[in-house]
Amino acid sequence: PTWTLTLENLVLTDNIFDLGGCPVPDFLAPRESFECVIGPFECIQGQHTNTGTATGTVDGNTYTDTDDANYFGRCDDGEQPGTGTPGYWKNHPEAWPVDEITVGGMIYSRDEAIELMGTPGKKDKTFTMFRALVAAMLNVMIGNDPSCIEDVILEADAWMALYPVGSGVPARSEAWQENEWLYLTMDDYNNGLLCAPPRD
């Protein structure tokens, strides 16, 4: 189709960051776009999510779109604290650097995540992936080298979005057989066998 409508009265906001310095145009003609770049900012350790919202009008009708940005803050002081296994994180809630964690697009409180990590779920491999993924995420958040695991974390997180914890993925399923390597890689990382050492 040929687009002929102009987007007017543009407003760009974020639930965390001040976008007042962004040069938002008065309107966007068909196929036009604009970019807002902010920062740099001081490093803040841990997992963060901010939501951007764009609003405009077309022929008097208001349209809005939102988009979440999820990212890990790793403030590297040159020292690695070492990785912990799922068992460590399950039994040391005081060591968690965050009060909640986002897995597969779903937000879990620390206590909810710990409860799920302690659920056997022997016939459901989503629990297996969840335990390893949460531990890997936490290990990165506390300042361990993420270079060998960050892409795996992203893929495992996408897998958890397709198969949320408790959704019933059997070990013999194609969904698990083709993606078990994600779990195995995170398990090695969490045990200090890859680019970060184990905890003392």
mmCIF file of N, CA and C in Angstrom, residues 122-197:
data_model
loop_
_atom_site.group_PDB
_atom_site.id
_atom_site.type_symbol
_atom_site.label_atom_id
_atom_site.label_comp_id
_atom_site.label_asym_id
_atom_site.label_seq_id
_atom_site.Cartn_x
_atom_site.Cartn_y
_atom_site.Cartn_z
ATOM 1 N N LYS A 122 10.487 -32.649 37.347
ATOM 2 C CA LYS A 122 11.321 -33.619 36.627
ATOM 3 C C LYS A 122 10.835 -33.903 35.214
ATOM 4 N N LYS A 123 9.527 -33.847 34.993
ATOM 5 C CA LYS A 123 8.990 -34.138 33.661
ATOM 6 C C LYS A 123 8.760 -32.888 32.833
ATOM 7 N N ASP A 124 9.134 -31.749 33.380
ATOM 8 C CA ASP A 124 8.932 -30.469 32.699
ATOM 9 C C ASP A 124 10.263 -29.726 32.658
ATOM 10 N N LYS A 125 10.877 -29.689 31.470
ATOM 11 C CA LYS A 125 12.220 -29.117 31.344
ATOM 12 C C LYS A 125 12.233 -27.592 31.412
ATOM 13 N N THR A 126 11.051 -26.963 31.444
ATOM 14 C CA THR A 126 11.049 -25.506 31.608
ATOM 15 C C THR A 126 11.611 -25.123 32.976
ATOM 16 N N PHE A 127 11.428 -25.976 33.976
ATOM 17 C CA PHE A 127 11.994 -25.701 35.299
ATOM 18 C C PHE A 127 13.522 -25.807 35.254
ATOM 19 N N THR A 128 14.022 -26.770 34.476
ATOM 20 C CA THR A 128 15.467 -26.940 34.325
ATOM 21 C C THR A 128 16.086 -25.699 33.693
ATOM 22 N N MET A 129 15.464 -25.223 32.605
ATOM 23 C CA MET A 129 15.980 -24.045 31.916
ATOM 24 C C MET A 129 15.858 -22.810 32.805
ATOM 25 N N PHE A 130 14.752 -22.705 33.517
ATOM 26 C CA PHE A 130 14.515 -21.543 34.384
ATOM 27 C C PHE A 130 15.601 -21.433 35.444
ATOM 28 N N ARG A 131 15.903 -22.548 36.112
ATOM 29 C CA ARG A 131 16.914 -22.527 37.170
ATOM 30 C C ARG A 131 18.264 -22.052 36.643
ATOM 31 N N ALA A 132 18.681 -22.623 35.526
ATOM 32 C CA ALA A 132 19.990 -22.269 34.972
ATOM 33 C C ALA A 132 20.017 -20.832 34.477
ATOM 34 N N LEU A 133 18.918 -20.390 33.868
ATOM 35 C CA LEU A 133 18.858 -19.043 33.315
ATOM 36 C C LEU A 133 18.877 -17.993 34.421
ATOM 37 N N VAL A 134 18.099 -18.183 35.452
ATOM 38 C CA VAL A 134 18.077 -17.224 36.553
ATOM 39 C C VAL A 134 19.460 -17.125 37.184
ATOM 40 N N ALA A 135 20.100 -18.269 37.415
ATOM 41 C CA ALA A 135 21.431 -18.254 38.011
ATOM 42 C C ALA A 135 22.427 -17.530 37.110
ATOM 43 N N ALA A 136 22.367 -17.793 35.806
ATOM 44 C CA ALA A 136 23.288 -17.132 34.872
ATOM 45 C C ALA A 136 23.056 -15.619 34.861
ATOM 46 N N MET A 137 21.799 -15.218 34.857
ATOM 47 C CA MET A 137 21.480 -13.792 34.886
ATOM 48 C C MET A 137 22.041 -13.135 36.147
ATOM 49 N N LEU A 138 21.836 -13.769 37.288
ATOM 50 C CA LEU A 138 22.308 -13.209 38.555
ATOM 51 C C LEU A 138 23.836 -13.157 38.583
ATOM 52 N N ASN A 139 24.478 -14.179 38.045
ATOM 53 C CA ASN A 139 25.933 -14.199 38.018
ATOM 54 C C ASN A 139 26.502 -13.056 37.186
ATOM 55 N N VAL A 140 25.812 -12.711 36.114
ATOM 56 C CA VAL A 140 26.236 -11.573 35.295
ATOM 57 C C VAL A 140 25.961 -10.268 36.042
ATOM 58 N N MET A 141 24.805 -10.187 36.681
ATOM 59 C CA MET A 141 24.430 -8.959 37.379
ATOM 60 C C MET A 141 25.424 -8.561 38.466
ATOM 61 N N ILE A 142 26.011 -9.547 39.126
ATOM 62 C CA ILE A 142 26.891 -9.210 40.242
ATOM 63 C C ILE A 142 28.303 -8.859 39.775
ATOM 64 N N GLY A 143 28.540 -8.910 38.456
ATOM 65 C CA GLY A 143 29.817 -8.421 37.946
ATOM 66 C C GLY A 143 30.745 -9.450 37.352
ATOM 67 N N ASN A 144 30.258 -10.655 37.072
ATOM 68 C CA ASN A 144 31.085 -11.648 36.409
ATOM 69 C C ASN A 144 31.148 -11.394 34.907
ATOM 70 N N ASP A 145 32.211 -11.853 34.278
ATOM 71 C CA ASP A 145 32.419 -11.671 32.845
ATOM 72 C C ASP A 145 31.265 -12.310 32.073
ATOM 73 N N PRO A 146 30.531 -11.521 31.268
ATOM 74 C CA PRO A 146 29.398 -12.070 30.524
ATOM 75 C C PRO A 146 29.740 -12.459 29.086
ATOM 76 N N SER A 147 30.992 -12.250 28.666
ATOM 77 C CA SER A 147 31.326 -12.338 27.244
ATOM 78 C C SER A 147 31.019 -13.696 26.626
ATOM 79 N N CYS A 148 31.115 -14.758 27.399
ATOM 80 C CA CYS A 148 30.903 -16.103 26.850
ATOM 81 C C CYS A 148 29.473 -16.586 27.023
ATOM 82 N N ILE A 149 28.638 -15.796 27.693
ATOM 83 C CA ILE A 149 27.306 -16.299 28.049
ATOM 84 C C ILE A 149 26.168 -15.377 27.665
ATOM 85 N N GLU A 150 26.441 -14.101 27.348
ATOM 86 C CA GLU A 150 25.345 -13.156 27.143
ATOM 87 C C GLU A 150 24.443 -13.547 25.975
ATOM 88 N N ASP A 151 25.019 -14.050 24.869
ATOM 89 C CA ASP A 151 24.189 -14.468 23.744
ATOM 90 C C ASP A 151 23.351 -15.686 24.105
ATOM 91 N N VAL A 152 23.917 -16.582 24.897
ATOM 92 C CA VAL A 152 23.186 -17.771 25.348
ATOM 93 C C VAL A 152 22.030 -17.361 26.255
ATOM 94 N N ILE A 153 22.280 -16.397 27.139
ATOM 95 C CA ILE A 153 21.218 -15.903 28.012
ATOM 96 C C ILE A 153 20.076 -15.331 27.195
ATOM 97 N N LEU A 154 20.396 -14.571 26.159
ATOM 98 C CA LEU A 154 19.355 -13.983 25.318
ATOM 99 C C LEU A 154 18.537 -15.067 24.626
ATOM 100 N N GLU A 155 19.221 -16.103 24.107
ATOM 101 C CA GLU A 155 18.498 -17.191 23.438
ATOM 102 C C GLU A 155 17.655 -17.987 24.419
ATOM 103 N N ALA A 156 18.203 -18.247 25.599
ATOM 104 C CA ALA A 156 17.435 -18.984 26.605
ATOM 105 C C ALA A 156 16.234 -18.176 27.075
ATOM 106 N N ASP A 157 16.409 -16.871 27.198
ATOM 107 C CA ASP A 157 15.304 -16.004 27.601
ATOM 108 C C ASP A 157 14.208 -16.011 26.536
ATOM 109 N N ALA A 158 14.601 -16.008 25.264
ATOM 110 C CA ALA A 158 13.618 -16.089 24.179
ATOM 111 C C ALA A 158 12.898 -17.434 24.212
ATOM 112 N N TRP A 159 13.631 -18.496 24.541
ATOM 113 C CA TRP A 159 13.017 -19.824 24.671
ATOM 114 C C TRP A 159 11.994 -19.826 25.798
ATOM 115 N N MET A 160 12.330 -19.189 26.915
ATOM 116 C CA MET A 160 11.396 -19.132 28.033
ATOM 117 C C MET A 160 10.163 -18.295 27.707
ATOM 118 N N ALA A 161 10.289 -17.356 26.772
ATOM 119 C CA ALA A 161 9.115 -16.598 26.346
ATOM 120 C C ALA A 161 8.161 -17.500 25.567
ATOM 121 N N LEU A 162 8.720 -18.449 24.820
ATOM 122 C CA LEU A 162 7.890 -19.401 24.074
ATOM 123 C C LEU A 162 7.345 -20.496 24.982
ATOM 124 N N TYR A 163 8.148 -20.897 25.963
ATOM 125 C CA TYR A 163 7.778 -21.993 26.861
ATOM 126 C C TYR A 163 7.943 -21.528 28.308
ATOM 127 N N PRO A 164 6.973 -20.779 28.836
ATOM 128 C CA PRO A 164 7.086 -20.262 30.211
ATOM 129 C C PRO A 164 7.237 -21.397 31.216
ATOM 130 N N VAL A 165 7.862 -21.092 32.335
ATOM 131 C CA VAL A 165 8.076 -22.104 33.353
ATOM 132 C C VAL A 165 6.738 -22.708 33.773
ATOM 133 N N GLY A 166 6.704 -24.031 33.788
ATOM 134 C CA GLY A 166 5.479 -24.740 34.132
ATOM 135 C C GLY A 166 4.606 -25.096 32.957
ATOM 136 N N SER A 167 5.050 -24.797 31.733
ATOM 137 C CA SER A 167 4.203 -25.050 30.553
ATOM 138 C C SER A 167 4.282 -26.489 30.061
ATOM 139 N N GLY A 168 5.153 -27.302 30.650
ATOM 140 C CA GLY A 168 5.145 -28.731 30.352
ATOM 141 C C GLY A 168 5.910 -29.128 29.107
ATOM 142 N N VAL A 169 7.204 -28.965 29.101
ATOM 143 C CA VAL A 169 8.036 -29.371 27.968
ATOM 144 C C VAL A 169 8.777 -30.653 28.367
ATOM 145 N N PRO A 170 8.430 -31.793 27.785
ATOM 146 C CA PRO A 170 9.099 -33.049 28.157
ATOM 147 C C PRO A 170 10.510 -33.143 27.587
ATOM 148 N N ALA A 171 11.320 -33.981 28.214
ATOM 149 C CA ALA A 171 12.718 -34.116 27.809
ATOM 150 C C ALA A 171 12.863 -34.629 26.382
ATOM 151 N N ARG A 172 11.933 -35.422 25.928
ATOM 152 C CA ARG A 172 12.032 -36.007 24.593
ATOM 153 C C ARG A 172 11.460 -35.113 23.504
ATOM 154 N N SER A 173 10.938 -33.964 23.880
ATOM 155 C CA SER A 173 10.314 -33.075 22.901
ATOM 156 C C SER A 173 11.367 -32.413 22.025
ATOM 157 N N GLU A 174 10.960 -32.022 20.843
ATOM 158 C CA GLU A 174 11.852 -31.307 19.929
ATOM 159 C C GLU A 174 12.270 -29.968 20.529
ATOM 160 N N ALA A 175 11.329 -29.332 21.224
ATOM 161 C CA ALA A 175 11.616 -28.034 21.825
ATOM 162 C C ALA A 175 12.792 -28.116 22.794
ATOM 163 N N TRP A 176 12.904 -29.237 23.523
ATOM 164 C CA TRP A 176 14.015 -29.383 24.458
ATOM 165 C C TRP A 176 15.258 -29.948 23.783
ATOM 166 N N GLN A 177 15.080 -30.963 22.966
ATOM 167 C CA GLN A 177 16.226 -31.611 22.331
ATOM 168 C C GLN A 177 17.066 -30.624 21.522
ATOM 169 N N GLU A 178 16.408 -29.671 20.855
ATOM 170 C CA GLU A 178 17.131 -28.724 20.015
ATOM 171 C C GLU A 178 17.734 -27.567 20.817
ATOM 172 N N ASN A 179 17.335 -27.423 22.079
ATOM 173 C CA ASN A 179 17.785 -26.270 22.862
ATOM 174 C C ASN A 179 18.424 -26.642 24.195
ATOM 175 N N GLU A 180 18.624 -27.934 24.415
ATOM 176 C CA GLU A 180 19.254 -28.363 25.664
ATOM 177 C C GLU A 180 20.661 -27.773 25.809
ATOM 178 N N TRP A 181 21.311 -27.512 24.682
ATOM 179 C CA TRP A 181 22.670 -26.954 24.732
ATOM 180 C C TRP A 181 22.703 -25.610 25.460
ATOM 181 N N LEU A 182 21.585 -24.864 25.398
ATOM 182 C CA LEU A 182 21.523 -23.600 26.123
ATOM 183 C C LEU A 182 21.662 -23.849 27.624
ATOM 184 N N TYR A 183 20.918 -24.821 28.105
ATOM 185 C CA TYR A 183 20.992 -25.185 29.522
ATOM 186 C C TYR A 183 22.390 -25.672 29.886
ATOM 187 N N LEU A 184 22.947 -26.545 29.054
ATOM 188 C CA LEU A 184 24.265 -27.115 29.357
ATOM 189 C C LEU A 184 25.344 -26.033 29.403
ATOM 190 N N THR A 185 25.257 -25.063 28.480
ATOM 191 C CA THR A 185 26.241 -23.973 28.468
ATOM 192 C C THR A 185 26.103 -23.109 29.708
ATOM 193 N N MET A 186 24.866 -22.783 30.081
ATOM 194 C CA MET A 186 24.657 -21.983 31.287
ATOM 195 C C MET A 186 25.077 -22.747 32.533
ATOM 196 N N ASP A 187 24.878 -24.059 32.529
ATOM 197 C CA ASP A 187 25.290 -24.868 33.670
ATOM 198 C C ASP A 187 26.811 -24.819 33.836
ATOM 199 N N ASP A 188 27.534 -24.900 32.717
ATOM 200 C CA ASP A 188 28.992 -24.780 32.783
ATOM 201 C C ASP A 188 29.400 -23.403 33.310
ATOM 202 N N TYR A 189 28.750 -22.376 32.810
ATOM 203 C CA TYR A 189 29.061 -21.010 33.266
ATOM 204 C C TYR A 189 28.793 -20.860 34.755
ATOM 205 N N ASN A 190 27.633 -21.334 35.194
ATOM 206 C CA ASN A 190 27.256 -21.198 36.605
ATOM 207 C C ASN A 190 28.197 -21.971 37.528
ATOM 208 N N ASN A 191 28.839 -23.002 36.997
ATOM 209 C CA ASN A 191 29.784 -23.785 37.784
ATOM 210 C C ASN A 191 31.221 -23.289 37.636
ATOM 211 N N GLY A 192 31.396 -22.136 36.981
ATOM 212 C CA GLY A 192 32.715 -21.544 36.878
ATOM 213 C C GLY A 192 33.639 -22.221 35.902
ATOM 214 N N LEU A 193 33.080 -22.847 34.861
ATOM 215 C CA LEU A 193 33.898 -23.595 33.909
ATOM 216 C C LEU A 193 34.157 -22.837 32.607
ATOM 217 N N LEU A 194 33.607 -21.630 32.481
ATOM 218 C CA LEU A 194 33.774 -20.887 31.230
ATOM 219 C C LEU A 194 34.599 -19.628 31.490
ATOM 220 N N CYS A 195 34.047 -18.435 31.199
ATOM 221 C CA CYS A 195 34.849 -17.219 31.259
ATOM 222 C C CYS A 195 34.838 -16.523 32.610
ATOM 223 N N ALA A 196 34.175 -17.107 33.601
ATOM 224 C CA ALA A 196 34.161 -16.543 34.951
ATOM 225 C C ALA A 196 34.475 -17.659 35.958
ATOM 226 N N PRO A 197 35.204 -17.338 37.012
ATOM 227 C CA PRO A 197 35.570 -18.368 37.988
ATOM 228 C C PRO A 197 34.397 -18.701 38.908
#
